Each structure stands twice: as structure tokens, then as C-alpha cells.
Coordinates of C-alpha atoms and ligand atoms in Angstrom, one line a residue:
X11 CA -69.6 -65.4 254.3
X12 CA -72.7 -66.7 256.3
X13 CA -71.4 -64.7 259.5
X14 CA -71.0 -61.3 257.1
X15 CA -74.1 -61.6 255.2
X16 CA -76.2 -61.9 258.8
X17 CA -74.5 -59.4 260.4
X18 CA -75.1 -57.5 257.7
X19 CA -79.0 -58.1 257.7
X20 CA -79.0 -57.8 261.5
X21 CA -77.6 -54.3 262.0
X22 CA -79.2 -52.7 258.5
X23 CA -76.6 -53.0 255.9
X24 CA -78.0 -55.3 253.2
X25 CA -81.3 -56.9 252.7
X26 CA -82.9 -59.0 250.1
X27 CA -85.0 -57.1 247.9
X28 CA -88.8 -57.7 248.4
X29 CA -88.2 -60.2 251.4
X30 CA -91.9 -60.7 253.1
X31 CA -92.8 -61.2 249.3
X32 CA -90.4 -64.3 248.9
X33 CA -87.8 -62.2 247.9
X34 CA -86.2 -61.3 244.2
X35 CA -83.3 -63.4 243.0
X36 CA -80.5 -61.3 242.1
X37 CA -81.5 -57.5 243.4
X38 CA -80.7 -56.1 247.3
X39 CA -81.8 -53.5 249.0
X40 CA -78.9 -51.5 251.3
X41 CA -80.4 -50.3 254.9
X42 CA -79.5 -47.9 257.2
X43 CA -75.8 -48.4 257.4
X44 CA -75.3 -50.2 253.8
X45 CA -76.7 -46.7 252.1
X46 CA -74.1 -44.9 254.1
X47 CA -71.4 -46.9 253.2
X48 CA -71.7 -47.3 249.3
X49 CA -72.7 -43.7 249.1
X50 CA -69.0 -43.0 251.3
X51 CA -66.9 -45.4 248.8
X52 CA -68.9 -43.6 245.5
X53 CA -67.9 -40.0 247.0
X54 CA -64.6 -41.3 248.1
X55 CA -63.7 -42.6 244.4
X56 CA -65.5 -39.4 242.9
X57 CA -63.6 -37.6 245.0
X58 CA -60.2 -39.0 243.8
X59 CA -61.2 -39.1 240.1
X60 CA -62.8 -36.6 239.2
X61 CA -62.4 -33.5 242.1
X62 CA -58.6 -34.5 242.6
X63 CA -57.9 -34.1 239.1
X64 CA -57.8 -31.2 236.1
X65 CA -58.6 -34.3 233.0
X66 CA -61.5 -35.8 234.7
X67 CA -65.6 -34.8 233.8
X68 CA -68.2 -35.9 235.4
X69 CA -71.8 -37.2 233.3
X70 CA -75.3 -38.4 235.2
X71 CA -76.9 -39.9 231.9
X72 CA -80.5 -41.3 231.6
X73 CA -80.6 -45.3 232.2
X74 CA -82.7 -46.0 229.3
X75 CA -81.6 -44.5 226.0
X76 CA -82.6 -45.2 222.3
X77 CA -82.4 -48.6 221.4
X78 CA -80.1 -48.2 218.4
X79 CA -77.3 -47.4 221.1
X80 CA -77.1 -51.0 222.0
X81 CA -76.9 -52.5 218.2
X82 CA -74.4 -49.7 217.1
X83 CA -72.7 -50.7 220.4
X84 CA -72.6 -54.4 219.7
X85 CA -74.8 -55.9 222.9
X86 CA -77.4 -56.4 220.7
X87 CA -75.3 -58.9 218.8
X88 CA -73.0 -59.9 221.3
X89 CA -73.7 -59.4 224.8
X90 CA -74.7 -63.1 225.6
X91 CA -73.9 -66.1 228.2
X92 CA -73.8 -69.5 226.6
X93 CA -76.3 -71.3 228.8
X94 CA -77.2 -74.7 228.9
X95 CA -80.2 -76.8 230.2
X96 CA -80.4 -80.0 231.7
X97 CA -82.7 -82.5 230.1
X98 CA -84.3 -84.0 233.2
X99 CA -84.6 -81.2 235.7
X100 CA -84.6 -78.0 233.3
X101 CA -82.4 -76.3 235.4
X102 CA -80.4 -74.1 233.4
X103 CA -76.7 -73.1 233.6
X104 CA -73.9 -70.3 231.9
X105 CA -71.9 -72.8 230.4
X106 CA -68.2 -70.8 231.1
X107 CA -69.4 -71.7 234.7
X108 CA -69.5 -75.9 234.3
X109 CA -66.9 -77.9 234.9
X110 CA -68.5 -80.7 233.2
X111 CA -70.9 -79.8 230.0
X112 CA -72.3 -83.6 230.0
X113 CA -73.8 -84.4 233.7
X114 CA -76.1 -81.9 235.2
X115 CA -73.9 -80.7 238.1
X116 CA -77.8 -80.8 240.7
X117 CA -79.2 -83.9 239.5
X118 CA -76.2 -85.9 237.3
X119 CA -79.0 -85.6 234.0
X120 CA -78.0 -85.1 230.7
X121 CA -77.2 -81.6 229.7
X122 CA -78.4 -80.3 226.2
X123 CA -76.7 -78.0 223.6
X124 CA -75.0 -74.9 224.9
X125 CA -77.7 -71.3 223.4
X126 CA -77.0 -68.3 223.5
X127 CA -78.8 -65.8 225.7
X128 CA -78.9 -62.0 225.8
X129 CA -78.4 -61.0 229.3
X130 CA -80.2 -57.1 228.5
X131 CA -82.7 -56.5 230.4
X132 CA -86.0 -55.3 228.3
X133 CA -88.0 -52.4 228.5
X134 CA -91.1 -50.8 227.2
X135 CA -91.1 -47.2 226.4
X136 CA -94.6 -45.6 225.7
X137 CA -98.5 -46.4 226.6
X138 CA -100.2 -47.9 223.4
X139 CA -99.3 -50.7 222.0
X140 CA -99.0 -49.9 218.3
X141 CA -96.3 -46.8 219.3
X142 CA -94.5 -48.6 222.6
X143 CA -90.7 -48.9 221.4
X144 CA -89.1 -51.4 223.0
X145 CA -85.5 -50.9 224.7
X146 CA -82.9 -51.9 227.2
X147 CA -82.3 -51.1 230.7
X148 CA -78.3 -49.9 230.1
X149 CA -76.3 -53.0 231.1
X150 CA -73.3 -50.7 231.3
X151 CA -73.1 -47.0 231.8
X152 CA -70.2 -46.6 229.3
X153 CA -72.2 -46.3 226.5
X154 CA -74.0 -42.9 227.3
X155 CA -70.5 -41.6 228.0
X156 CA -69.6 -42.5 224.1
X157 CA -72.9 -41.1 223.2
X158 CA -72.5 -37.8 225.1
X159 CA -68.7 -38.1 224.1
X160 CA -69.2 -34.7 221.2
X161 CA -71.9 -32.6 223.8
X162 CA -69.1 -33.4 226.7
X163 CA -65.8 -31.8 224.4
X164 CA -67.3 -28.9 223.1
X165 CA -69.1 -27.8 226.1
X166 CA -66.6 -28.5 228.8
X167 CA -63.1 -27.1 227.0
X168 CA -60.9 -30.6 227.5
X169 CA -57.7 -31.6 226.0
X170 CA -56.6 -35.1 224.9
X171 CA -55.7 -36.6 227.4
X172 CA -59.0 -36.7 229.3
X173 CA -61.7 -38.9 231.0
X174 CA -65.5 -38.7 231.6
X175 CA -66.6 -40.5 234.6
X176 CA -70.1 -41.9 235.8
X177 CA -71.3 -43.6 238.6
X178 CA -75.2 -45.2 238.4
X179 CA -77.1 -48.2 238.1
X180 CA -76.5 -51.2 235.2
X181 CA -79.4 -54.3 234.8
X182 CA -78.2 -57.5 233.4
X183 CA -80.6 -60.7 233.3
X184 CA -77.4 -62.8 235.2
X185 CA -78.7 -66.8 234.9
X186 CA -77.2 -66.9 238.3
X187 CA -77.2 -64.1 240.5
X188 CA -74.7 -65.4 243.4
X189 CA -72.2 -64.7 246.3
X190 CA -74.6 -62.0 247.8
X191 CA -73.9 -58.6 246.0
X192 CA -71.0 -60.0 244.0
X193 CA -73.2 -61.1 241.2
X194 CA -76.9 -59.5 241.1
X195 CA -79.2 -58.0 237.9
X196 CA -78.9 -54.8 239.0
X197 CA -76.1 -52.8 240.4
X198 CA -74.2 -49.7 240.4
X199 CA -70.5 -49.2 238.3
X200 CA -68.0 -46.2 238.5
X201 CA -67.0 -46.0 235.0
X202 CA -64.3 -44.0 233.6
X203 CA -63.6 -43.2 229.7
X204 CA -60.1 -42.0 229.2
X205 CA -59.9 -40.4 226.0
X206 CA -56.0 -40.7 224.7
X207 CA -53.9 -40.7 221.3
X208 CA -53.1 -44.3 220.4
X209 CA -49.2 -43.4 220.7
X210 CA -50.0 -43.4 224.4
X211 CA -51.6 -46.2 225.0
X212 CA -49.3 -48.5 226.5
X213 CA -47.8 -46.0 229.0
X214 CA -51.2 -44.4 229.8
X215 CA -52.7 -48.1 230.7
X216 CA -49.9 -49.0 233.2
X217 CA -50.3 -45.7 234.7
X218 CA -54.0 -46.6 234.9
X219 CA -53.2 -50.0 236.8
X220 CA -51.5 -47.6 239.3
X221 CA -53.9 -46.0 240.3
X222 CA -56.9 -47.9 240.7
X223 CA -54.5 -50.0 242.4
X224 CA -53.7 -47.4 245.1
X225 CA -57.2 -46.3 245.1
X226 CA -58.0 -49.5 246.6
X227 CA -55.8 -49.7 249.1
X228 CA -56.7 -46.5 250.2
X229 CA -60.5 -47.7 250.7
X230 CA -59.1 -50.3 253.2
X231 CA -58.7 -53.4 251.2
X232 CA -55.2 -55.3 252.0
X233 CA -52.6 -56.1 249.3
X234 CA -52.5 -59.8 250.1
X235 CA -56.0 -60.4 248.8
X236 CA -55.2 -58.8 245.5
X237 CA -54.0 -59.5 242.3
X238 CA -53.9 -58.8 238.8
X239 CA -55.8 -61.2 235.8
X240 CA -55.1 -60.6 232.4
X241 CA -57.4 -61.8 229.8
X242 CA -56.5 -64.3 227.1
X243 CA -56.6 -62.6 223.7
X244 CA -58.9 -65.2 222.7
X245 CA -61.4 -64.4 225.2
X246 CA -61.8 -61.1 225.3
X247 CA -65.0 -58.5 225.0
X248 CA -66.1 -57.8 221.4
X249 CA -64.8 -54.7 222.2
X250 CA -61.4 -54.8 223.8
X251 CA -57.9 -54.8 222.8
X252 CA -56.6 -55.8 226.2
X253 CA -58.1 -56.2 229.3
X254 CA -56.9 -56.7 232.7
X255 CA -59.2 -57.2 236.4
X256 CA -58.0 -56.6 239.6
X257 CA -59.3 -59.3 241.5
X258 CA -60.2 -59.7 245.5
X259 CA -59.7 -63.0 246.9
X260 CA -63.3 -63.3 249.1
X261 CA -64.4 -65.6 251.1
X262 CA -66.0 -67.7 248.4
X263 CA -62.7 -66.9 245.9
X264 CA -60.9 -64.7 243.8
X265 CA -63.6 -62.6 241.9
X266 CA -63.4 -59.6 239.6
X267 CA -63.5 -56.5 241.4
X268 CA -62.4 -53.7 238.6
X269 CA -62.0 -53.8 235.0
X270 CA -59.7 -52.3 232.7
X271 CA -59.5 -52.2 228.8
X272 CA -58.2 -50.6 226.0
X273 CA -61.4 -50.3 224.2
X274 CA -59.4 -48.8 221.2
X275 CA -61.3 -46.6 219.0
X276 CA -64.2 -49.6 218.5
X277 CA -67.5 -47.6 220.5
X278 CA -66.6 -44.1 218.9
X279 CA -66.6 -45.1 215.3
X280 CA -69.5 -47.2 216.1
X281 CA -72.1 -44.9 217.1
X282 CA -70.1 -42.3 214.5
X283 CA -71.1 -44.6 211.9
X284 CA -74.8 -45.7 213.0
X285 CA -76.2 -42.3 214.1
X286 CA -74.3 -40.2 211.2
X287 CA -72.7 -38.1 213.6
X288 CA -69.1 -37.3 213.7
X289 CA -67.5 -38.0 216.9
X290 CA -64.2 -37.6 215.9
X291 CA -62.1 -34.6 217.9
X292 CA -60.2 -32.0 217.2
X293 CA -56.9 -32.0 218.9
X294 CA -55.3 -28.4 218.6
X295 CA -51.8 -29.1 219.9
X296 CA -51.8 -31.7 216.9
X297 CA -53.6 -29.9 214.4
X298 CA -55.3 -32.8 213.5
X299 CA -58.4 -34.1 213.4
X300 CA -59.4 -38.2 214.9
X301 CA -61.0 -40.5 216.5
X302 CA -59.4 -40.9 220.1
X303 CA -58.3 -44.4 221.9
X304 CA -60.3 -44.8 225.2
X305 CA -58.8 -46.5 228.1
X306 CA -61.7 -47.6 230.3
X307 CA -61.2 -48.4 234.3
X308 CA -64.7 -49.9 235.5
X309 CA -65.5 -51.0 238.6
X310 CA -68.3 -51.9 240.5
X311 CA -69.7 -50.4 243.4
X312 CA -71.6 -53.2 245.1
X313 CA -68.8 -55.4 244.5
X314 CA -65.9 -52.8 246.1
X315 CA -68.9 -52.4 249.0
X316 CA -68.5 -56.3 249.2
X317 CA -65.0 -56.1 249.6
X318 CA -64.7 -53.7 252.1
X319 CA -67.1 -55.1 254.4
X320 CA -65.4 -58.6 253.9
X321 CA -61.7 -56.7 254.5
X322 CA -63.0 -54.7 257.8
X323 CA -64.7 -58.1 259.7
X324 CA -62.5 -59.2 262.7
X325 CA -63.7 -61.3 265.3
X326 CA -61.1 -61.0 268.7
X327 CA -60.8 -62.7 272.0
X328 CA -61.1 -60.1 274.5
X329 CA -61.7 -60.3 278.4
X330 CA -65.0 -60.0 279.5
X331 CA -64.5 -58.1 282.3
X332 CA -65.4 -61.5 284.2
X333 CA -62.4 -62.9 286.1
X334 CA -60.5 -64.5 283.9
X335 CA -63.1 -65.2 281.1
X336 CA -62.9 -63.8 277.5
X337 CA -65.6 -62.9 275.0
X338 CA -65.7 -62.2 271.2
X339 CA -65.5 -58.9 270.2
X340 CA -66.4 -58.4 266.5
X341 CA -65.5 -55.4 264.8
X342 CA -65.5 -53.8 261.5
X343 CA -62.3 -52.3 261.0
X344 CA -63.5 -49.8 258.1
X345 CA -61.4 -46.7 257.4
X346 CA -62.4 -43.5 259.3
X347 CA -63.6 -42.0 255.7
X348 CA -65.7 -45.3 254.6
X349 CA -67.4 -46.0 258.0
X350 CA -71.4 -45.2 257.6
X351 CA -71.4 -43.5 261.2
X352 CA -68.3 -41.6 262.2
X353 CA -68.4 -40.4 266.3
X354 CA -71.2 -42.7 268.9
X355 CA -72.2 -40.8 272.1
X356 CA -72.8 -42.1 274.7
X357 CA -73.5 -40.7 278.5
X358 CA -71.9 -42.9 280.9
X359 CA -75.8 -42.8 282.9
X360 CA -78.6 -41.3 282.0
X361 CA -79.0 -39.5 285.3
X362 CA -77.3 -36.3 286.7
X363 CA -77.4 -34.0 283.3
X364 CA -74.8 -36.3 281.9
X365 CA -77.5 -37.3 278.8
X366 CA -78.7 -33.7 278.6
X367 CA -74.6 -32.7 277.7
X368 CA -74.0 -36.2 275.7
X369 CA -77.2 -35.1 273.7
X370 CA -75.9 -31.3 273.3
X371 CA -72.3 -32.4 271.7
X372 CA -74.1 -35.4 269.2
X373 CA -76.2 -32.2 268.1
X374 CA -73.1 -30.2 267.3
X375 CA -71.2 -33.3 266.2
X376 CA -73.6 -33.9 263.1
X377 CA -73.2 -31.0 261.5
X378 CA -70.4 -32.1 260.5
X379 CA -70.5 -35.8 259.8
X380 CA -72.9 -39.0 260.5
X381 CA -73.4 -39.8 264.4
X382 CA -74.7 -41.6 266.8
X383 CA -76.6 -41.2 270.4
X384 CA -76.9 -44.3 272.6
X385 CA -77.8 -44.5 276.4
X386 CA -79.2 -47.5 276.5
X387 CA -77.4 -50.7 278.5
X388 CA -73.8 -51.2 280.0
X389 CA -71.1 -48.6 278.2
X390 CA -69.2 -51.8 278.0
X391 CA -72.1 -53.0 276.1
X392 CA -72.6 -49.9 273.9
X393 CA -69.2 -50.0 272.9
X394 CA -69.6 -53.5 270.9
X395 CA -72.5 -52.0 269.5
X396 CA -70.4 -49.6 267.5
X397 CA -67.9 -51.8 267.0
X398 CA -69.9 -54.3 265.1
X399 CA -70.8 -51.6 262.7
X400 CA -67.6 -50.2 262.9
X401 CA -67.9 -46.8 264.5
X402 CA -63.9 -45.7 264.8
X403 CA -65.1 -43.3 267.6
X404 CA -67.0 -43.3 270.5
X405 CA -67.1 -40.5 273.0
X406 CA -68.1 -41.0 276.5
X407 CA -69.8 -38.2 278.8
X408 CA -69.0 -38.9 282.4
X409 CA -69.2 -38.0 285.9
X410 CA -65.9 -35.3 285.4
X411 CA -67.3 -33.9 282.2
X412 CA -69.8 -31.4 284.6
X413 CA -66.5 -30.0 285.7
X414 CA -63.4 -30.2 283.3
X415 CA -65.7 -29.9 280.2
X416 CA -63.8 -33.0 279.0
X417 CA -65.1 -36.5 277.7
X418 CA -62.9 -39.8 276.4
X419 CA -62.4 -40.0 273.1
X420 CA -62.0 -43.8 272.6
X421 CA -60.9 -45.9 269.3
X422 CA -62.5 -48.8 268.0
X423 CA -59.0 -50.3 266.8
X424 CA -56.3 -49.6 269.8
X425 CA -59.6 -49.4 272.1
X426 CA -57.3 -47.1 273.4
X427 CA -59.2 -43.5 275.1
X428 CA -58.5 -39.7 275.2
X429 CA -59.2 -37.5 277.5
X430 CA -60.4 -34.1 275.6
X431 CA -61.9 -30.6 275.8
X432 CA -65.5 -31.0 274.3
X433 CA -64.8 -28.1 271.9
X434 CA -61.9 -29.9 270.5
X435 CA -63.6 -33.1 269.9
X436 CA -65.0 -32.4 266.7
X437 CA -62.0 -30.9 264.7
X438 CA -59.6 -34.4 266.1
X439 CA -62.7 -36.1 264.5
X440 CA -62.3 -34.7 261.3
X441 CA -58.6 -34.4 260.8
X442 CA -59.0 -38.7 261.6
X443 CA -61.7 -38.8 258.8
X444 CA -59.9 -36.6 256.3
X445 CA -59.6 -39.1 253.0
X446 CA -56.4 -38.5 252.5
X447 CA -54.6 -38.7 256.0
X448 CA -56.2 -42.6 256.6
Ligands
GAP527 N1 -68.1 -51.1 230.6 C1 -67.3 -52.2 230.9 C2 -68.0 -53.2 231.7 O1 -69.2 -53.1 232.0 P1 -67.6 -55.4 233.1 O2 -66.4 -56.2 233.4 O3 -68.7 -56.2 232.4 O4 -67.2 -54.2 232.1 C3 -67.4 -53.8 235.1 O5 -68.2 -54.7 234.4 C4 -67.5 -54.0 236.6 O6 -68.9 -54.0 236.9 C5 -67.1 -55.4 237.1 O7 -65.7 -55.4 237.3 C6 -67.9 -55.6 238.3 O8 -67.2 -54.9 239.4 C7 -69.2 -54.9 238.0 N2 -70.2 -55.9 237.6 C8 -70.4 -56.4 236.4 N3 -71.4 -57.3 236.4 C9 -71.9 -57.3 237.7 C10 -72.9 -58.0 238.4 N4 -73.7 -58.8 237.7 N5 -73.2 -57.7 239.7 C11 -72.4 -56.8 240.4 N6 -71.4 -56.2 239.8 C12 -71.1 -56.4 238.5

């Protein structure tokens, strides 16, 4: 984890948020590459949910919405950790996440009774303070999909079965932000409602675990650090008639990565019966009128960003061009589609019109996707550059280029090269980066 979280910092993925301030516990900022790759994993998953599909809807809702969504939604009431503080330090802990409630686990004091704390983040709406309303930043976007659930079906034409889906920012107060992005206060969920008749709940669910399975695998994560968690009747959400995580096993341990729950008809009839709307649907194949089971697969982005960095680092022993020495290569094995910067090039010298063509074909090159132009040091040299950010391609300009209008096409896995026509460069580019053929 250490050697991922600097890397990261180093080359402009992640940094903490508000650093030459001290920093914020809890809330990262992504850099150069980091924006890049969350925004490719968000348009990769939109991509397979909602473009691939004919049942899917997209929503962008506000983040802060009237505050009677969150007691007709239950977070009011129940979205709360169980902390506890210890007596001699004041340090203060979630409970769920002691192994002893007695001993302080930092100093060994005494540890008081367990209280429970909302984990909503509060707002102020409005200037003066007689009319400010006080509200929540969302701590879930799920709830404006509910809300929206009657605009969404009678403006869009759906059917039973279908699903709204939203990607955007969430804020909860976490006591203990931890394991870099895993756990912060704010941070970004691809949420999916999946609006079904209760008959088909049980085969809709496991078709469900299928495809966020897949979906996964497809983003570059390996099998072998997955698995499936069900949840203990006893402890699930206030809302949930079954839930299920797929987990990643990180380097700091198996952690949730993706939710799924059969929320039943619970946040529907809620907000039916505090706002006095009904959000019940008509299903015309049926001929009936009701309130429709919702299947929910939520994962989070920063988390599945997490992941995939974690699954792409590799550090190999490879000569280093000195007789009979090696060096360590490190290199992010992202897929072609996730990887922040596609195609580097890079003019073998500077000299000779060799930058001035290298410079012509990155100019080209990014129309068409994120690239890179580097000319600076040893190609050997430039070459781990990309691969510690995990460029697939890199294309070299050389000496024979002038003449044969080729350059080497070389790849950041096999390290193996290609010698091809500049024109063809940027279609063999794509057809490597297309989401479905990785
Ligand atoms: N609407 C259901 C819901 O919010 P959740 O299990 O609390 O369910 C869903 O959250 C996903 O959001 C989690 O699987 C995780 O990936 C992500 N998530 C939740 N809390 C998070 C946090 N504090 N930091 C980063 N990601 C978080």
C-alpha cells in the first residue's frame, strides 16, 4: 500500500486534499492521471449500464435536496455508527470496528458506553438566520432516484422491468476515514435502481450478481481477489431484504467494493407516504396498478478506482541494459480502456526532424484519445516513464521513419514492438482500446 499510495502522489494520481494546509482527514483530491482514470472507469460502467442496454435511464440529481427526503428515507433515524470514547485519551472509535469494547485499543484506558452518531453531513441552506433551513449533504445518491422515481416513468416511456442509474458525489461524517480512498467523507457511487415485480425478484437478483461480477473483470480486476459476502439477516440496512457485497481482497484486506440489495418496496412507499404523492406505477402488460420491488447494485467509484490501481501495480526484474545487471521495472498493467493516457510519443533524438514528425502524429493521435509527447532523457528511460503510469503504447519516431513513414509501435505488457505505417497507427490504437475487445 505505502509503495501505491506514493507512486500515486508522485506521478499525479491522488493527493490529500488541502495538503500545504495540514491536509483534511478523510477527502482526496485526483491529479492529472487520477481524474483520467476515475472519469475512464465511470464512462466505462455508464457505458455498460446504461448505453449497452434498452431498461437502463440515466438521472444527474441535485446533491442537496429537501430535508424531509432523509426522515421519510429513514437516515434521519437510522443512519448511525455506534461510537465509543475512551475515558483517558478521548479518542473516539465505531464500535463494529473494536475488537475489544473494554481497553482503549491506542492507550489500553477505559472505554465508555457505546452512542449513537449520525454520520450525515449538515448543511445550511439560505442567508439569514431566522429563514436558513438546515439539510444534508446526500450520503447516498439513491434517494433522489426514488424521489424522481414518478417524473423518470412518465417522461421517459419505461416498462417494468427497468433501472435508473446515477453516478455523483455522497458525504458521510466517517469517525475514521482510512485505507487511502477506501474509506473517505466524500466520494463518488454508481448507483442503479432496478425497478421489478416482486415475482421476480429472486431470479432478477442472481442475474444481477452476474453482471456486476463480469463488469468487474472486464475493468481489469482478477477473480482470485474476489468474493462474495452475504449479510446476516440480523444485520442488515434498515432498508434491505437481502444484501450481498462483492468484496476485493487489498492490500490491507478484504473490503466492500459493491453492494447489492433487495430494497423491496421500503423507499417508494416511504416517500409515497411522507410527501402525499403517489409513486405507485402503472404496469400495462398487468393491468394493474403498484408499488414496484427495487433491486439496487451500488458501487463506489473511488473504491473500484482503488482496486484497479492496486490490481494493475507489478514491480519486474528486468535487465538493465548493463552486462549482466537487472533493474526494477514497475508497471501499471491497466486495461487499454481504463488507462488515463492511451499512446506516448516519443522521437528517438530530438535532432534531424525526428521531433518535428513525433510532434505532427501526437497532434493527430489526440483527436482521438489521451496522449502523450516526451523527448526528454534515454528512450530506455522514457519508456519506464509510461510504464509506471501505465501507458499500454508507446510509439517511437526514429532514424528510418524519414524514409518508410514507419515508427515502432511498442507494448507496455509483452514490451514486445511493431513496426507500422504512421497512418495506420491510430486505428490499431483504437481497435486495442475498444471496451469490449480488452
Ligand atoms: N445506496 C446504498 C448504499 O449507499 P453502501 O453499501 O452504504 O450502500 C455503496 O454504499 C458503495 O459506496 C459501497 O459499496 C462503497 O463502494 C461505496 N462507499 C460507501 N461508503 C464509502 C466511503 N466512506 N468511502 C468510499 N466509498 C464508500
Amino acid at each position: 500500500m505505502d509503495k501505491l499510495v506514493s507512486l500515486c502522489k508522485r506521478k499525479g494520481f491522488i493527493f490529500q486534499s488541502s495538503a500545504i494546509y495540514g491536509g483534511v482527514n478523510g477527502c482526496w483530491d485526483f491529479g492529472p492521471l487520477g481524474v483520467e482514470l476515475k472519469k475512464n472507469i465511470k464512462e466505462h460502467w455508464w457505458y455498460t449500464f446504461v448505453q449497452q442496454r434498452d431498461d437502463m435511464v440515466g438521472l444527474d440529481a441535485s446533491i442537496i435536496m429537501h430535508p424531509d427526503v432523509w426522515k421519510a428515507s429513514g437516515h434521519v433515524e437510522a443512519f448511525h455508527d455506534m461510537l465509543v470514547d475512551c475515558k483517558d485519551c478521548r479518542k473516539r472509535f465505531r464500535e463494529d470496528h473494536l475488537e475489544d469494547t473494554v481497553k482503549c485499543p491506542e492507550c489500553g484506558g477505559e472505554l465508555g458506553e457505546a452512542k449513537a452518531f449520525n454520520s450525515m453531513l449538515k448543511t445550511q441552506l439560505g442567508v439569514s438566520e431566522e429563514t436558513a433551513v438546515s439539510t444534508y449533504l446526500r450520503p447516498e445518491t439513491c434517494q433522489a432516484i426514488f424521489v424522481n422515481f414518478k417524473e423518470i416513468y412518465s417522461s421517459s416511456r419505461v416498462k417494468i422491468p427497468f433501472g435508473i442509474a446515477q453516478v455523483g458525489k455522497s458525504f458521510r461524517n466517517e469517525v475514521n476515514p482510512r485505507n487511502f480512498i477506501f474509506r473517505s467523507r466524500e466520494f463518488e457511487q454508481m448507483e442503479i435502481e432496478y425497478f421489478i415485480r416482486e415475482e421476480d425478484e429472486v431470479e432478477l437478483f442472481e442475474k444481477w450478481q452476474g453482471e456486476i461480477w463480469e463488469w468487474f473483470l472486464q475493468i481489469g480486476l482478477m477473480e482470485d481477489k474476489m468474493r462474495w459476502y452475504e449479510h446476516p439477516k440480523e444485520s442488515l440496512a434498515h432498508y434491505s431484504k437481502r444484501t450481498v457485497d462483492v468484496e476485493y481482497e487489498f492490500p490491507f484486506g478484504w473490503g466492500e467494493l459493491q453492494g447489492l440489495a433487495n430494497r423491496g418496496v421500503y423507499d417508494l412507499t416511504q416517500h409515497s407516504e411522507h410527501s402525499g404523492k403517489d409513486l405507485s406505477f402503472f404496469d400495462q402488460e398487468k393491468n394493474e396498478k403498484y408499488i414496484p420491488t427495487v433491486l439496487e447494485p451500488s458501487a463506489g467509484a473511488d473504491r473500484t478506482t482503488l482496486a484497479v490501481l492496486c490490481a494493475a501495480y507489478d514491480e519486474q526484474e528486468v535487465p538493465s541494459g548493463k552486462e549482466g545487471k537487472t533493474e526494477t521495472r514497475v508497471v501499471m498493467h491497466f486495461k487499454p480502456s481504463i488507462a488515463p493516457i492511451k499512446a506516448a510519443v516519443l522521437p528517438l533524438v530530438k535532432k534531424d526532424g525526428l521531433a518535428e514528425i513525433a510532434q505532427d502524429l501526437e497532434k493527430q493521435l489526440r483527436k482521438k484519445f489521451n496522449t502523450y509527447y516526451d523527448q526528454a532523457g534515454a528512450i530506455g528511460r522514457r519508456y519506464r516513464r509510461q510504464d509506471e503510469i501505465g501507458t499500454p503504447f508507446c510509439i517511437c519516431v526514429d532514424f528510418d521513419t524519414k524514409d518508410d513513414n514507419c515508427v515502432t509501435v511498442r507494448d507496455r505488457d509483452t514490451m514486445e514492438q511493431v513496426r507500422m505505417l504512421m497512418d495506420e497507427v491510430c486505428a490499431y490504437i483504437e481497435k486495442r482500446i475498444a471496451r469490449d475487445s480488452d
